[in-house]
PDB file of C-alpha atoms in Angstrom:
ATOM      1  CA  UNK W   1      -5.562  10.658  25.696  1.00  0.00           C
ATOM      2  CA  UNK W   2      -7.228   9.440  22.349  1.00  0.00           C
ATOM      3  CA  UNK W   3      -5.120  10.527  18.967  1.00  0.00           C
ATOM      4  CA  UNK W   4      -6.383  11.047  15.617  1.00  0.00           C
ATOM      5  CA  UNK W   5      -4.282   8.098  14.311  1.00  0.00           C
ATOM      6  CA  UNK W   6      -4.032   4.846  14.690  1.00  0.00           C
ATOM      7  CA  UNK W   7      -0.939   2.192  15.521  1.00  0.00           C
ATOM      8  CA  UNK W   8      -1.266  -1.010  13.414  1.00  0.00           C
ATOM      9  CA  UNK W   9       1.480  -2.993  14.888  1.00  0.00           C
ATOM     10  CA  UNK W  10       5.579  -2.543  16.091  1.00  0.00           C
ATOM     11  CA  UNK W  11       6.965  -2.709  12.799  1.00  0.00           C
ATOM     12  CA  UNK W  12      10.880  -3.003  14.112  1.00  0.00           C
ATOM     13  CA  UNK W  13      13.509  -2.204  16.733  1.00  0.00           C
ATOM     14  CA  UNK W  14      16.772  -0.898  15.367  1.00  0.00           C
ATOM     15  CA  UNK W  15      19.987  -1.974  17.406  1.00  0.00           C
ATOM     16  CA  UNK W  16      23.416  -1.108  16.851  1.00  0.00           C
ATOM     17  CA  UNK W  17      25.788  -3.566  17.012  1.00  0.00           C
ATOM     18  CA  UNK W  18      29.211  -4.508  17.456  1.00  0.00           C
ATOM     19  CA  UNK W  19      29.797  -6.743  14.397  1.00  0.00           C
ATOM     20  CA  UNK W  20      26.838  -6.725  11.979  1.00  0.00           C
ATOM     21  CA  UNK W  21      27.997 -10.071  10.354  1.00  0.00           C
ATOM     22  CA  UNK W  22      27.977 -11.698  13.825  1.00  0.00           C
ATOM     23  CA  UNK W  23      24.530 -10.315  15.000  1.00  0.00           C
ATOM     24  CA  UNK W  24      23.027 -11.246  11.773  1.00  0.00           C
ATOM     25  CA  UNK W  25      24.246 -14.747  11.871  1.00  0.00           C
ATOM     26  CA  UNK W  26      22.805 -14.975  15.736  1.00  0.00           C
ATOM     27  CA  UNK W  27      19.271 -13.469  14.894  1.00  0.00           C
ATOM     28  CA  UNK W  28      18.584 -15.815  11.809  1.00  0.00           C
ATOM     29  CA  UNK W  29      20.038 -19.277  13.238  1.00  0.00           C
ATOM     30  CA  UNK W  30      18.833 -18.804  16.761  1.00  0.00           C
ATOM     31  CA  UNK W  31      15.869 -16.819  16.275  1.00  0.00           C
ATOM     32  CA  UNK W  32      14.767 -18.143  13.003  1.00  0.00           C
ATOM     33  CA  UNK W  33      14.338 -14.525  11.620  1.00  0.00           C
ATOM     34  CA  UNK W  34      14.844 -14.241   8.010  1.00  0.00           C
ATOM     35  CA  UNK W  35      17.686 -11.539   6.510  1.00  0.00           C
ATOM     36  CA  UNK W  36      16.075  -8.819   3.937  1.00  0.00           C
ATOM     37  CA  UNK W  37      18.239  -6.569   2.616  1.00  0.00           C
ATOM     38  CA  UNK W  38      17.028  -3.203   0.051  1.00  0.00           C
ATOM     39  CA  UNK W  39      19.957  -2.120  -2.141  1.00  0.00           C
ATOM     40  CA  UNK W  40      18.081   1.356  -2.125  1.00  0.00           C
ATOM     41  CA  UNK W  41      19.204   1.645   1.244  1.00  0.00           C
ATOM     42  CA  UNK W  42      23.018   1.001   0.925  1.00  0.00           C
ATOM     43  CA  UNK W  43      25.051  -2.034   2.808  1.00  0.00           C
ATOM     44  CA  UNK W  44      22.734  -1.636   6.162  1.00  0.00           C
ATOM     45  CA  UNK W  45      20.873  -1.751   7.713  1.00  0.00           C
ATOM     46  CA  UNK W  46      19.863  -5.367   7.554  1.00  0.00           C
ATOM     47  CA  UNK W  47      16.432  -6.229   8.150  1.00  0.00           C
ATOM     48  CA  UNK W  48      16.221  -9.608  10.095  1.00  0.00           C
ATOM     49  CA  UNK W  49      12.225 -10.416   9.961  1.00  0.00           C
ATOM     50  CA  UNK W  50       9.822 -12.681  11.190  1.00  0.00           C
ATOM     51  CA  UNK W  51       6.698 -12.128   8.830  1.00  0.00           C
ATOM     52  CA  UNK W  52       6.048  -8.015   8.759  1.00  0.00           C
ATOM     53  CA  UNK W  53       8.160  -6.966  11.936  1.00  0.00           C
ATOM     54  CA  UNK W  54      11.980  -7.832  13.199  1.00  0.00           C
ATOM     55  CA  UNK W  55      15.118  -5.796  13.550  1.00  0.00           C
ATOM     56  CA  UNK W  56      16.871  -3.913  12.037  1.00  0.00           C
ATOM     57  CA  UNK W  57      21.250  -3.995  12.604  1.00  0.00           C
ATOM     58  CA  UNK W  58      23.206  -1.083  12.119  1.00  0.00           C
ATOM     59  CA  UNK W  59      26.920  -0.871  12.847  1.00  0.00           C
ATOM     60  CA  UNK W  60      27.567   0.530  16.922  1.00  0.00           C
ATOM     61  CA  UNK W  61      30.190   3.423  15.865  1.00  0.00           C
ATOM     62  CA  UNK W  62      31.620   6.076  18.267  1.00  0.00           C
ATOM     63  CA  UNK W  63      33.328   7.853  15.135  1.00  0.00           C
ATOM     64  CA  UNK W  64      30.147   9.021  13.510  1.00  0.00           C
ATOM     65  CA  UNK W  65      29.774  12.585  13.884  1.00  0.00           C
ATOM     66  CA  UNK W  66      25.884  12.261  13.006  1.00  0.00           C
ATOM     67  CA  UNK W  67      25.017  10.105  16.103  1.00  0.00           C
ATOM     68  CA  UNK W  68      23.411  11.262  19.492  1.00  0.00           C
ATOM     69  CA  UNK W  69      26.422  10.307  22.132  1.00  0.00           C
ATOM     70  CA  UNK W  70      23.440   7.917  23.346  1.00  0.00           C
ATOM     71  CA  UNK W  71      23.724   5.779  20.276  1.00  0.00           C
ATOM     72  CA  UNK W  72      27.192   5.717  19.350  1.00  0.00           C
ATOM     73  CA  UNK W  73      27.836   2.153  21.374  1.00  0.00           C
ATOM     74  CA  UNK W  74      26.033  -1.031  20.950  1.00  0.00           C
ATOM     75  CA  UNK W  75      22.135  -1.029  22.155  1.00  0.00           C
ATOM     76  CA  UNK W  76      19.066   0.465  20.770  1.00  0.00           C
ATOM     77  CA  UNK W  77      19.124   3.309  18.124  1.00  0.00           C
ATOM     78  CA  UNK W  78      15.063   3.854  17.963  1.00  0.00           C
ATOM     79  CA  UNK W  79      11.821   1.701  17.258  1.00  0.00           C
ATOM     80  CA  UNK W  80       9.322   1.927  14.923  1.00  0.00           C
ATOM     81  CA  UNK W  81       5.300   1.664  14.801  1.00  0.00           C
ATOM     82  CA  UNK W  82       3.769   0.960  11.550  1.00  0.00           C
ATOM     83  CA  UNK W  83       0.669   2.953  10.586  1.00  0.00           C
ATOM     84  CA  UNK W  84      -1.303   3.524   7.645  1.00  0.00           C
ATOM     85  CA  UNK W  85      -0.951   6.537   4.833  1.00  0.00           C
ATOM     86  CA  UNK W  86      -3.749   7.744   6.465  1.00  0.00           C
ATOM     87  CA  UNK W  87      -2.812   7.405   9.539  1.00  0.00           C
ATOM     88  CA  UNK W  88       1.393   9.239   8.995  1.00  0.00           C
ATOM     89  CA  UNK W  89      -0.624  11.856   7.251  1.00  0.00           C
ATOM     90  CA  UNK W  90      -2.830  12.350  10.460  1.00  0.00           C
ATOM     91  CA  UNK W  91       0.179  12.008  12.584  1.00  0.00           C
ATOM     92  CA  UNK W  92       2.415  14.319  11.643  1.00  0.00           C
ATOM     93  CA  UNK W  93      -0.827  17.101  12.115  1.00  0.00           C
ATOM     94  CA  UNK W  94      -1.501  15.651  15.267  1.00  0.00           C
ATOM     95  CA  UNK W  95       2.431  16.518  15.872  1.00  0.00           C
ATOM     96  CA  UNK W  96       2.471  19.907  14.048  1.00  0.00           C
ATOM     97  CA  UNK W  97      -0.879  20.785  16.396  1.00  0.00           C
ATOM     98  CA  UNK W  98       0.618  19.716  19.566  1.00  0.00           C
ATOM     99  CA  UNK W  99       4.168  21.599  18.697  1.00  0.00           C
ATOM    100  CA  UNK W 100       6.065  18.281  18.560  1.00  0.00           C
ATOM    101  CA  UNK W 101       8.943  18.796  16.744  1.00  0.00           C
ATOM    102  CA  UNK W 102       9.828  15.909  13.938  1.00  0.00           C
ATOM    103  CA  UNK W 103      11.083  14.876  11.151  1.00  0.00           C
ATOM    104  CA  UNK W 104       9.646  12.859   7.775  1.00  0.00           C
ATOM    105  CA  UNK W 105      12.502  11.070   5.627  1.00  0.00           C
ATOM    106  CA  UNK W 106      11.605   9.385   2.538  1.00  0.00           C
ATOM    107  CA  UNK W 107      13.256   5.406   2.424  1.00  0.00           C
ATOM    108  CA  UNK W 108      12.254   4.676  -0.549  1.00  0.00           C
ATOM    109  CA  UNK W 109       9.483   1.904   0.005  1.00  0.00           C
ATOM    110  CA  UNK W 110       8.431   3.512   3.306  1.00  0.00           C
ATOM    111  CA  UNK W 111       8.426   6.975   4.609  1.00  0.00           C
ATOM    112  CA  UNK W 112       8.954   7.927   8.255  1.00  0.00           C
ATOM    113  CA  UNK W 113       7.932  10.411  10.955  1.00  0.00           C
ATOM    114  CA  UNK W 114      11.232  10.424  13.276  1.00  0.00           C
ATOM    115  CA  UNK W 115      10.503  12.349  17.036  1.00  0.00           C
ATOM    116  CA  UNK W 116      12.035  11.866  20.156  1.00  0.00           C
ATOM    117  CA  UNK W 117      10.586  10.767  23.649  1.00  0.00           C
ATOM    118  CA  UNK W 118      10.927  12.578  26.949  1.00  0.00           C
ATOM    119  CA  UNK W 119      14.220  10.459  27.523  1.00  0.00           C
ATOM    120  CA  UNK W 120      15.500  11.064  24.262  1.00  0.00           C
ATOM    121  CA  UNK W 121      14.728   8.017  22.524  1.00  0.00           C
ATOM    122  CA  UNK W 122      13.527   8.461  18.985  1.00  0.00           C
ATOM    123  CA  UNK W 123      10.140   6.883  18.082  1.00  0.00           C
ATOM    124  CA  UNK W 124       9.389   6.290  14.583  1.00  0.00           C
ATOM    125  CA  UNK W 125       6.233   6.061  12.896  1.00  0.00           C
ATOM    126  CA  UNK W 126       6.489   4.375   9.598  1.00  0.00           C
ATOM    127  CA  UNK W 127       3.805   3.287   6.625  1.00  0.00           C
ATOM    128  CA  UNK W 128       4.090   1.698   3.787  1.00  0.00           C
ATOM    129  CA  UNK W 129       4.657   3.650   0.227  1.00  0.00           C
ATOM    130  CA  UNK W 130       3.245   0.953  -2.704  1.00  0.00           C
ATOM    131  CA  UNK W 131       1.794  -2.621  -2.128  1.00  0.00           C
ATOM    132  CA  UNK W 132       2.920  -4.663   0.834  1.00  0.00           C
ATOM    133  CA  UNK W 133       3.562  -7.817  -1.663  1.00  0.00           C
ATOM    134  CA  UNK W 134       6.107  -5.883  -3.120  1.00  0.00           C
ATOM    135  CA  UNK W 135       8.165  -5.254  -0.091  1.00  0.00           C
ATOM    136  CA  UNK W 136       7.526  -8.567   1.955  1.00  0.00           C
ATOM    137  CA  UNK W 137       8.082 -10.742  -0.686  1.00  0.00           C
ATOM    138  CA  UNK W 138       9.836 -13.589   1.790  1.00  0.00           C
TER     139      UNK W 138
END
């Protein structure tokens, strides 16, 4: 079925993890991915990125009260698709048409459509707020 938006690219897969010191250390010596880390958004999560795409680490915790049971442990909190401003904008009609609930949150640089699959997972769409050069400035 054909959508009124458009996917440019996977933008990042967020993973919770045991130790984020550890994990961060493993994803930039072995895989080469570089840390980036926006003081907007607090100590994590740490971006780890090869060009515009990578992951992001946030710390596995089974005392936050916030969390879906299904993310509390290490593994995969959600991943993200990167689309355009026109594109989110279409989106989130496209969602408000079909009766998909969501959510939009602000991150300061981006802003994000958050809305969960038919196993739960949450799928993020994600654009860009401002000039790419001023966020990828590695």
């Amino acid at each position: 079925m054909a959508t009124p938006f458009t996917i440019d690219f996977l933008d990042h897969v967020a993973l919770r993890v045991k130790d984020l010191q550890v994990s961060t250390r493993w994803y930039e010596k072995v895989m080469g991915l570089t840390p980036y880390h926006v003081p907007e958004w607090g100590e994590y999560p740490i971006f780890l990125l090869a060009g515009k795409t990578g992951v992001a680490l946030f710390p596995a915790s089974s005392e936050d009260s916030t969390l879906p049971a299904a993310t509390k442990g290490p593994g995969i909190d959600h991943f993200a698709f990167q689309v355009s401003n026109e594109n989110f904008e279409k989106s989130k009609a496209w969602f408000s048409e079909q009766e998909i609930p969501y959510q939009v949150r602000d991150h300061h640089h981006f802003l994000s459509v958050y809305l969960q699959d038919p196993d739960g997972h949450t799928v993020e769409l994600t654009t860009l707020v401002g000039k790419a050069a001023d966020f990828y400035k590695n």
